[in-house]
Amino acid sequence: MEGWPLDNLGGKFIMITGAARGIGLALARTAAGKGANLILVDRDEAALGEAKRECLKLTGYVKNVVMDITNVQELRETVDQVIADTERIDVLINNAGIMQTKPFLEVEEDDWDRVLSVNLKGLFFLSQAVGKHMITRGQGSIIHISSIAARFPRPLAMHYGASKAAVLSLTKSMADFFGEYGVRVNAVCPGPMETEMLQAIGRDRASLFGGSAEKAILDYVGPIPLQRVGQPQEVAEAALFLASDQAAYITGQALNVCGGVQMM
């Protein structure tokens, strides 16, 4: 198609939360490799510093933001400061999230509040703060990293699954709201990925059911048709496609990156 955009993330300002490790770090590295300008957000200042050093080998602009995304006032002030420094945020990737393996009857109020605060509250209010600036410019792309747990029963992580299912609901509602302003909103649903989170799941399941963490992980990923866990890079490529101009007519969608464990 004449005029079809090619590699179009170069020069864009991309904000990524939870950028210090796992999928967030893969997103940062991949976006840097495509020439994007990065705003990396995390609570871990030391790990974020290492992420910045890695990304500066690939791109010319990386700004680190040490922030607790559950603190709405801090979040709003930080976004305003970033906009003052960069003039715009073209892409927001809401990746920050926490997981807890805990049987339903043992989940405490603090467990619920902590998981929902990071996975849902922070995502909502950061999207609101960044989205206001995108509306002013009449363009932008917001990507939520949800989870395949949003689509299946999760009896050992009901509060986590609920938070990620709510993210999919927000994706549709936000896409409908932002559409008239030229801002797209989509989600990615990763399956089990080779991350620290998966290792923690293995340890938690082993402590509940016995055996080794390695066997617990194998049992956990057993139903996956491709017979392997995914790599964070695979999520990053999918998310950055949705963020790019190649996906200009895609909004309100949730893309599974899960090895086929959930199909159409």
PDB file of N, CA, C and O in Angstrom, residues 200-249:
ATOM      1  N   ALA A 200       8.674 -17.198  40.903  1.00  0.00           N
ATOM      2  CA  ALA A 200       7.973 -17.033  42.178  1.00  0.00           C
ATOM      3  C   ALA A 200       6.712 -17.896  42.222  1.00  0.00           C
ATOM      4  O   ALA A 200       6.387 -18.490  43.259  1.00  0.00           O
ATOM      5  N   ILE A 201       5.998 -17.970  41.098  1.00  0.00           N
ATOM      6  CA  ILE A 201       4.811 -18.826  41.030  1.00  0.00           C
ATOM      7  C   ILE A 201       5.200 -20.270  41.290  1.00  0.00           C
ATOM      8  O   ILE A 201       4.519 -20.996  42.037  1.00  0.00           O
ATOM      9  N   GLY A 202       6.305 -20.711  40.690  1.00  0.00           N
ATOM     10  CA  GLY A 202       6.776 -22.079  40.901  1.00  0.00           C
ATOM     11  C   GLY A 202       7.078 -22.359  42.364  1.00  0.00           C
ATOM     12  O   GLY A 202       6.705 -23.409  42.905  1.00  0.00           O
ATOM     13  N   ARG A 203       7.760 -21.428  43.020  1.00  0.00           N
ATOM     14  CA  ARG A 203       8.081 -21.612  44.443  1.00  0.00           C
ATOM     15  C   ARG A 203       6.820 -21.644  45.292  1.00  0.00           C
ATOM     16  O   ARG A 203       6.687 -22.474  46.208  1.00  0.00           O
ATOM     17  N   ASP A 204       5.873 -20.749  44.990  1.00  0.00           N
ATOM     18  CA  ASP A 204       4.640 -20.683  45.771  1.00  0.00           C
ATOM     19  C   ASP A 204       3.813 -21.958  45.602  1.00  0.00           C
ATOM     20  O   ASP A 204       3.267 -22.498  46.578  1.00  0.00           O
ATOM     21  N   ARG A 205       3.715 -22.452  44.384  1.00  0.00           N
ATOM     22  CA  ARG A 205       2.928 -23.662  44.140  1.00  0.00           C
ATOM     23  C   ARG A 205       3.598 -24.882  44.756  1.00  0.00           C
ATOM     24  O   ARG A 205       2.920 -25.791  45.252  1.00  0.00           O
ATOM     25  N   ALA A 206       4.924 -24.901  44.754  1.00  0.00           N
ATOM     26  CA  ALA A 206       5.644 -26.004  45.386  1.00  0.00           C
ATOM     27  C   ALA A 206       5.403 -26.015  46.892  1.00  0.00           C
ATOM     28  O   ALA A 206       5.253 -27.079  47.506  1.00  0.00           O
ATOM     29  N   SER A 207       5.355 -24.838  47.483  1.00  0.00           N
ATOM     30  CA  SER A 207       5.118 -24.774  48.934  1.00  0.00           C
ATOM     31  C   SER A 207       3.698 -25.204  49.285  1.00  0.00           C
ATOM     32  O   SER A 207       3.454 -25.738  50.374  1.00  0.00           O
ATOM     33  N   LEU A 208       2.757 -25.019  48.366  1.00  0.00           N
ATOM     34  CA  LEU A 208       1.376 -25.418  48.618  1.00  0.00           C
ATOM     35  C   LEU A 208       1.143 -26.905  48.370  1.00  0.00           C
ATOM     36  O   LEU A 208       0.409 -27.561  49.119  1.00  0.00           O
ATOM     37  N   PHE A 209       1.778 -27.442  47.339  1.00  0.00           N
ATOM     38  CA  PHE A 209       1.473 -28.804  46.904  1.00  0.00           C
ATOM     39  C   PHE A 209       2.630 -29.780  47.093  1.00  0.00           C
ATOM     40  O   PHE A 209       2.467 -30.975  46.853  1.00  0.00           O
ATOM     41  N   GLY A 210       3.790 -29.276  47.505  1.00  0.00           N
ATOM     42  CA  GLY A 210       4.947 -30.142  47.640  1.00  0.00           C
ATOM     43  C   GLY A 210       5.692 -30.293  46.329  1.00  0.00           C
ATOM     44  O   GLY A 210       5.253 -29.831  45.276  1.00  0.00           O
ATOM     45  N   GLY A 211       6.835 -30.939  46.379  1.00  0.00           N
ATOM     46  CA  GLY A 211       7.660 -31.109  45.191  1.00  0.00           C
ATOM     47  C   GLY A 211       8.541 -29.901  44.964  1.00  0.00           C
ATOM     48  O   GLY A 211       8.620 -28.986  45.783  1.00  0.00           O
ATOM     49  N   SER A 212       9.201 -29.891  43.825  1.00  0.00           N
ATOM     50  CA  SER A 212      10.141 -28.821  43.509  1.00  0.00           C
ATOM     51  C   SER A 212       9.455 -27.692  42.751  1.00  0.00           C
ATOM     52  O   SER A 212       8.400 -27.881  42.122  1.00  0.00           O
ATOM     53  N   ALA A 213      10.081 -26.533  42.804  1.00  0.00           N
ATOM     54  CA  ALA A 213       9.573 -25.397  42.047  1.00  0.00           C
ATOM     55  C   ALA A 213       9.632 -25.678  40.548  1.00  0.00           C
ATOM     56  O   ALA A 213       8.737 -25.271  39.792  1.00  0.00           O
ATOM     57  N   GLU A 214      10.668 -26.389  40.128  1.00  0.00           N
ATOM     58  CA  GLU A 214      10.823 -26.711  38.704  1.00  0.00           C
ATOM     59  C   GLU A 214       9.655 -27.568  38.215  1.00  0.00           C
ATOM     60  O   GLU A 214       9.086 -27.327  37.141  1.00  0.00           O
ATOM     61  N   LYS A 215       9.286 -28.587  39.015  1.00  0.00           N
ATOM     62  CA  LYS A 215       8.157 -29.438  38.622  1.00  0.00           C
ATOM     63  C   LYS A 215       6.857 -28.653  38.647  1.00  0.00           C
ATOM     64  O   LYS A 215       5.988 -28.843  37.781  1.00  0.00           O
ATOM     65  N   ALA A 216       6.717 -27.755  39.625  1.00  0.00           N
ATOM     66  CA  ALA A 216       5.506 -26.944  39.701  1.00  0.00           C
ATOM     67  C   ALA A 216       5.344 -26.085  38.456  1.00  0.00           C
ATOM     68  O   ALA A 216       4.229 -25.921  37.944  1.00  0.00           O
ATOM     69  N   ILE A 217       6.449 -25.553  37.954  1.00  0.00           N
ATOM     70  CA  ILE A 217       6.387 -24.739  36.733  1.00  0.00           C
ATOM     71  C   ILE A 217       6.021 -25.610  35.540  1.00  0.00           C
ATOM     72  O   ILE A 217       5.196 -25.232  34.698  1.00  0.00           O
ATOM     73  N   LEU A 218       6.619 -26.793  35.463  1.00  0.00           N
ATOM     74  CA  LEU A 218       6.300 -27.704  34.351  1.00  0.00           C
ATOM     75  C   LEU A 218       4.818 -28.070  34.357  1.00  0.00           C
ATOM     76  O   LEU A 218       4.171 -28.111  33.305  1.00  0.00           O
ATOM     77  N   ASP A 219       4.265 -28.344  35.531  1.00  0.00           N
ATOM     78  CA  ASP A 219       2.839 -28.659  35.630  1.00  0.00           C
ATOM     79  C   ASP A 219       1.988 -27.450  35.243  1.00  0.00           C
ATOM     80  O   ASP A 219       0.936 -27.592  34.610  1.00  0.00           O
ATOM     81  N   TYR A 220       2.448 -26.281  35.628  1.00  0.00           N
ATOM     82  CA  TYR A 220       1.719 -25.042  35.367  1.00  0.00           C
ATOM     83  C   TYR A 220       1.631 -24.753  33.873  1.00  0.00           C
ATOM     84  O   TYR A 220       0.595 -24.288  33.372  1.00  0.00           O
ATOM     85  N   VAL A 221       2.697 -25.026  33.138  1.00  0.00           N
ATOM     86  CA  VAL A 221       2.736 -24.706  31.704  1.00  0.00           C
ATOM     87  C   VAL A 221       2.391 -25.904  30.831  1.00  0.00           C
ATOM     88  O   VAL A 221       2.352 -25.787  29.608  1.00  0.00           O
ATOM     89  N   GLY A 222       2.093 -27.036  31.444  1.00  0.00           N
ATOM     90  CA  GLY A 222       1.830 -28.256  30.689  1.00  0.00           C
ATOM     91  C   GLY A 222       0.780 -28.148  29.607  1.00  0.00           C
ATOM     92  O   GLY A 222       0.942 -28.726  28.522  1.00  0.00           O
ATOM     93  N   PRO A 223      -0.338 -27.422  29.849  1.00  0.00           N
ATOM     94  CA  PRO A 223      -1.396 -27.367  28.821  1.00  0.00           C
ATOM     95  C   PRO A 223      -1.065 -26.508  27.602  1.00  0.00           C
ATOM     96  O   PRO A 223      -1.882 -26.425  26.676  1.00  0.00           O
ATOM     97  N   ILE A 224       0.058 -25.852  27.563  1.00  0.00           N
ATOM     98  CA  ILE A 224       0.363 -24.935  26.462  1.00  0.00           C
ATOM     99  C   ILE A 224       0.669 -25.733  25.187  1.00  0.00           C
ATOM    100  O   ILE A 224       1.591 -26.550  25.172  1.00  0.00           O
ATOM    101  N   PRO A 225      -0.082 -25.525  24.102  1.00  0.00           N
ATOM    102  CA  PRO A 225       0.155 -26.289  22.872  1.00  0.00           C
ATOM    103  C   PRO A 225       1.583 -26.185  22.344  1.00  0.00           C
ATOM    104  O   PRO A 225       2.108 -27.175  21.803  1.00  0.00           O
ATOM    105  N   LEU A 226       2.225 -25.036  22.452  1.00  0.00           N
ATOM    106  CA  LEU A 226       3.596 -24.900  21.948  1.00  0.00           C
ATOM    107  C   LEU A 226       4.632 -25.511  22.888  1.00  0.00           C
ATOM    108  O   LEU A 226       5.823 -25.513  22.574  1.00  0.00           O
ATOM    109  N   GLN A 227       4.177 -26.006  24.039  1.00  0.00           N
ATOM    110  CA  GLN A 227       5.018 -26.779  24.952  1.00  0.00           C
ATOM    111  C   GLN A 227       6.257 -26.037  25.445  1.00  0.00           C
ATOM    112  O   GLN A 227       7.336 -26.614  25.588  1.00  0.00           O
ATOM    113  N   ARG A 228       6.103 -24.743  25.680  1.00  0.00           N
ATOM    114  CA  ARG A 228       7.198 -23.973  26.266  1.00  0.00           C
ATOM    115  C   ARG A 228       6.646 -22.704  26.874  1.00  0.00           C
ATOM    116  O   ARG A 228       5.535 -22.274  26.560  1.00  0.00           O
ATOM    117  N   VAL A 229       7.438 -22.121  27.756  1.00  0.00           N
ATOM    118  CA  VAL A 229       7.078 -20.793  28.250  1.00  0.00           C
ATOM    119  C   VAL A 229       7.502 -19.765  27.214  1.00  0.00           C
ATOM    120  O   VAL A 229       8.349 -20.029  26.353  1.00  0.00           O
ATOM    121  N   GLY A 230       6.909 -18.608  27.302  1.00  0.00           N
ATOM    122  CA  GLY A 230       7.253 -17.538  26.379  1.00  0.00           C
ATOM    123  C   GLY A 230       8.442 -16.732  26.869  1.00  0.00           C
ATOM    124  O   GLY A 230       8.865 -16.831  28.024  1.00  0.00           O
ATOM    125  N   GLN A 231       8.966 -15.920  25.978  1.00  0.00           N
ATOM    126  CA  GLN A 231      10.061 -15.023  26.302  1.00  0.00           C
ATOM    127  C   GLN A 231       9.536 -13.584  26.371  1.00  0.00           C
ATOM    128  O   GLN A 231       8.685 -13.193  25.553  1.00  0.00           O
ATOM    129  N   PRO A 232      10.011 -12.797  27.325  1.00  0.00           N
ATOM    130  CA  PRO A 232       9.548 -11.415  27.429  1.00  0.00           C
ATOM    131  C   PRO A 232       9.655 -10.639  26.124  1.00  0.00           C
ATOM    132  O   PRO A 232       8.794  -9.788  25.836  1.00  0.00           O
ATOM    133  N   GLN A 233      10.667 -10.933  25.324  1.00  0.00           N
ATOM    134  CA  GLN A 233      10.842 -10.267  24.038  1.00  0.00           C
ATOM    135  C   GLN A 233       9.636 -10.469  23.129  1.00  0.00           C
ATOM    136  O   GLN A 233       9.255  -9.568  22.359  1.00  0.00           O
ATOM    137  N   GLU A 234       8.995 -11.633  23.244  1.00  0.00           N
ATOM    138  CA  GLU A 234       7.842 -11.921  22.394  1.00  0.00           C
ATOM    139  C   GLU A 234       6.647 -11.040  22.771  1.00  0.00           C
ATOM    140  O   GLU A 234       5.864 -10.629  21.903  1.00  0.00           O
ATOM    141  N   VAL A 235       6.490 -10.757  24.039  1.00  0.00           N
ATOM    142  CA  VAL A 235       5.445  -9.822  24.479  1.00  0.00           C
ATOM    143  C   VAL A 235       5.784  -8.408  24.019  1.00  0.00           C
ATOM    144  O   VAL A 235       4.916  -7.661  23.560  1.00  0.00           O
ATOM    145  N   ALA A 236       7.061  -8.059  24.143  1.00  0.00           N
ATOM    146  CA  ALA A 236       7.493  -6.714  23.764  1.00  0.00           C
ATOM    147  C   ALA A 236       7.208  -6.430  22.295  1.00  0.00           C
ATOM    148  O   ALA A 236       6.701  -5.352  21.941  1.00  0.00           O
ATOM    149  N   GLU A 237       7.510  -7.373  21.428  1.00  0.00           N
ATOM    150  CA  GLU A 237       7.281  -7.160  19.994  1.00  0.00           C
ATOM    151  C   GLU A 237       5.797  -6.984  19.699  1.00  0.00           C
ATOM    152  O   GLU A 237       5.407  -6.131  18.887  1.00  0.00           O
ATOM    153  N   ALA A 238       4.948  -7.772  20.363  1.00  0.00           N
ATOM    154  CA  ALA A 238       3.502  -7.648  20.145  1.00  0.00           C
ATOM    155  C   ALA A 238       2.982  -6.299  20.632  1.00  0.00           C
ATOM    156  O   ALA A 238       2.201  -5.634  19.949  1.00  0.00           O
ATOM    157  N   ALA A 239       3.432  -5.896  21.815  1.00  0.00           N
ATOM    158  CA  ALA A 239       2.972  -4.628  22.374  1.00  0.00           C
ATOM    159  C   ALA A 239       3.421  -3.447  21.528  1.00  0.00           C
ATOM    160  O   ALA A 239       2.653  -2.503  21.286  1.00  0.00           O
ATOM    161  N   LEU A 240       4.648  -3.489  21.052  1.00  0.00           N
ATOM    162  CA  LEU A 240       5.164  -2.372  20.272  1.00  0.00           C
ATOM    163  C   LEU A 240       4.547  -2.329  18.875  1.00  0.00           C
ATOM    164  O   LEU A 240       4.444  -1.255  18.282  1.00  0.00           O
ATOM    165  N   PHE A 241       4.136  -3.474  18.356  1.00  0.00           N
ATOM    166  CA  PHE A 241       3.351  -3.441  17.120  1.00  0.00           C
ATOM    167  C   PHE A 241       2.046  -2.681  17.352  1.00  0.00           C
ATOM    168  O   PHE A 241       1.669  -1.791  16.582  1.00  0.00           O
ATOM    169  N   LEU A 242       1.333  -3.022  18.429  1.00  0.00           N
ATOM    170  CA  LEU A 242       0.073  -2.338  18.725  1.00  0.00           C
ATOM    171  C   LEU A 242       0.285  -0.852  18.980  1.00  0.00           C
ATOM    172  O   LEU A 242      -0.604  -0.032  18.723  1.00  0.00           O
ATOM    173  N   ALA A 243       1.454  -0.497  19.493  1.00  0.00           N
ATOM    174  CA  ALA A 243       1.759   0.912  19.757  1.00  0.00           C
ATOM    175  C   ALA A 243       2.102   1.685  18.494  1.00  0.00           C
ATOM    176  O   ALA A 243       2.012   2.908  18.466  1.00  0.00           O
ATOM    177  N   SER A 244       2.470   0.977  17.456  1.00  0.00           N
ATOM    178  CA  SER A 244       3.011   1.620  16.258  1.00  0.00           C
ATOM    179  C   SER A 244       1.921   2.072  15.297  1.00  0.00           C
ATOM    180  O   SER A 244       0.752   1.704  15.422  1.00  0.00           O
ATOM    181  N   ASP A 245       2.333   2.842  14.298  1.00  0.00           N
ATOM    182  CA  ASP A 245       1.392   3.321  13.294  1.00  0.00           C
ATOM    183  C   ASP A 245       0.917   2.206  12.369  1.00  0.00           C
ATOM    184  O   ASP A 245      -0.102   2.365  11.680  1.00  0.00           O
ATOM    185  N   GLN A 246       1.637   1.076  12.337  1.00  0.00           N
ATOM    186  CA  GLN A 246       1.139  -0.058  11.551  1.00  0.00           C
ATOM    187  C   GLN A 246      -0.197  -0.558  12.083  1.00  0.00           C
ATOM    188  O   GLN A 246      -0.964  -1.177  11.345  1.00  0.00           O
ATOM    189  N   ALA A 247      -0.460  -0.288  13.359  1.00  0.00           N
ATOM    190  CA  ALA A 247      -1.711  -0.721  13.983  1.00  0.00           C
ATOM    191  C   ALA A 247      -2.701   0.442  14.090  1.00  0.00           C
ATOM    192  O   ALA A 247      -3.547   0.473  14.985  1.00  0.00           O
ATOM    193  N   ALA A 248      -2.629   1.370  13.158  1.00  0.00           N
ATOM    194  CA  ALA A 248      -3.413   2.611  13.247  1.00  0.00           C
ATOM    195  C   ALA A 248      -4.924   2.386  13.255  1.00  0.00           C
ATOM    196  O   ALA A 248      -5.672   3.261  13.710  1.00  0.00           O
ATOM    197  N   TYR A 249      -5.390   1.225  12.771  1.00  0.00           N
ATOM    198  CA  TYR A 249      -6.830   0.962  12.746  1.00  0.00           C
ATOM    199  C   TYR A 249      -7.221  -0.107  13.761  1.00  0.00           C
ATOM    200  O   TYR A 249      -8.259  -0.748  13.643  1.00  0.00           O
TER     201      TYR A 249
END
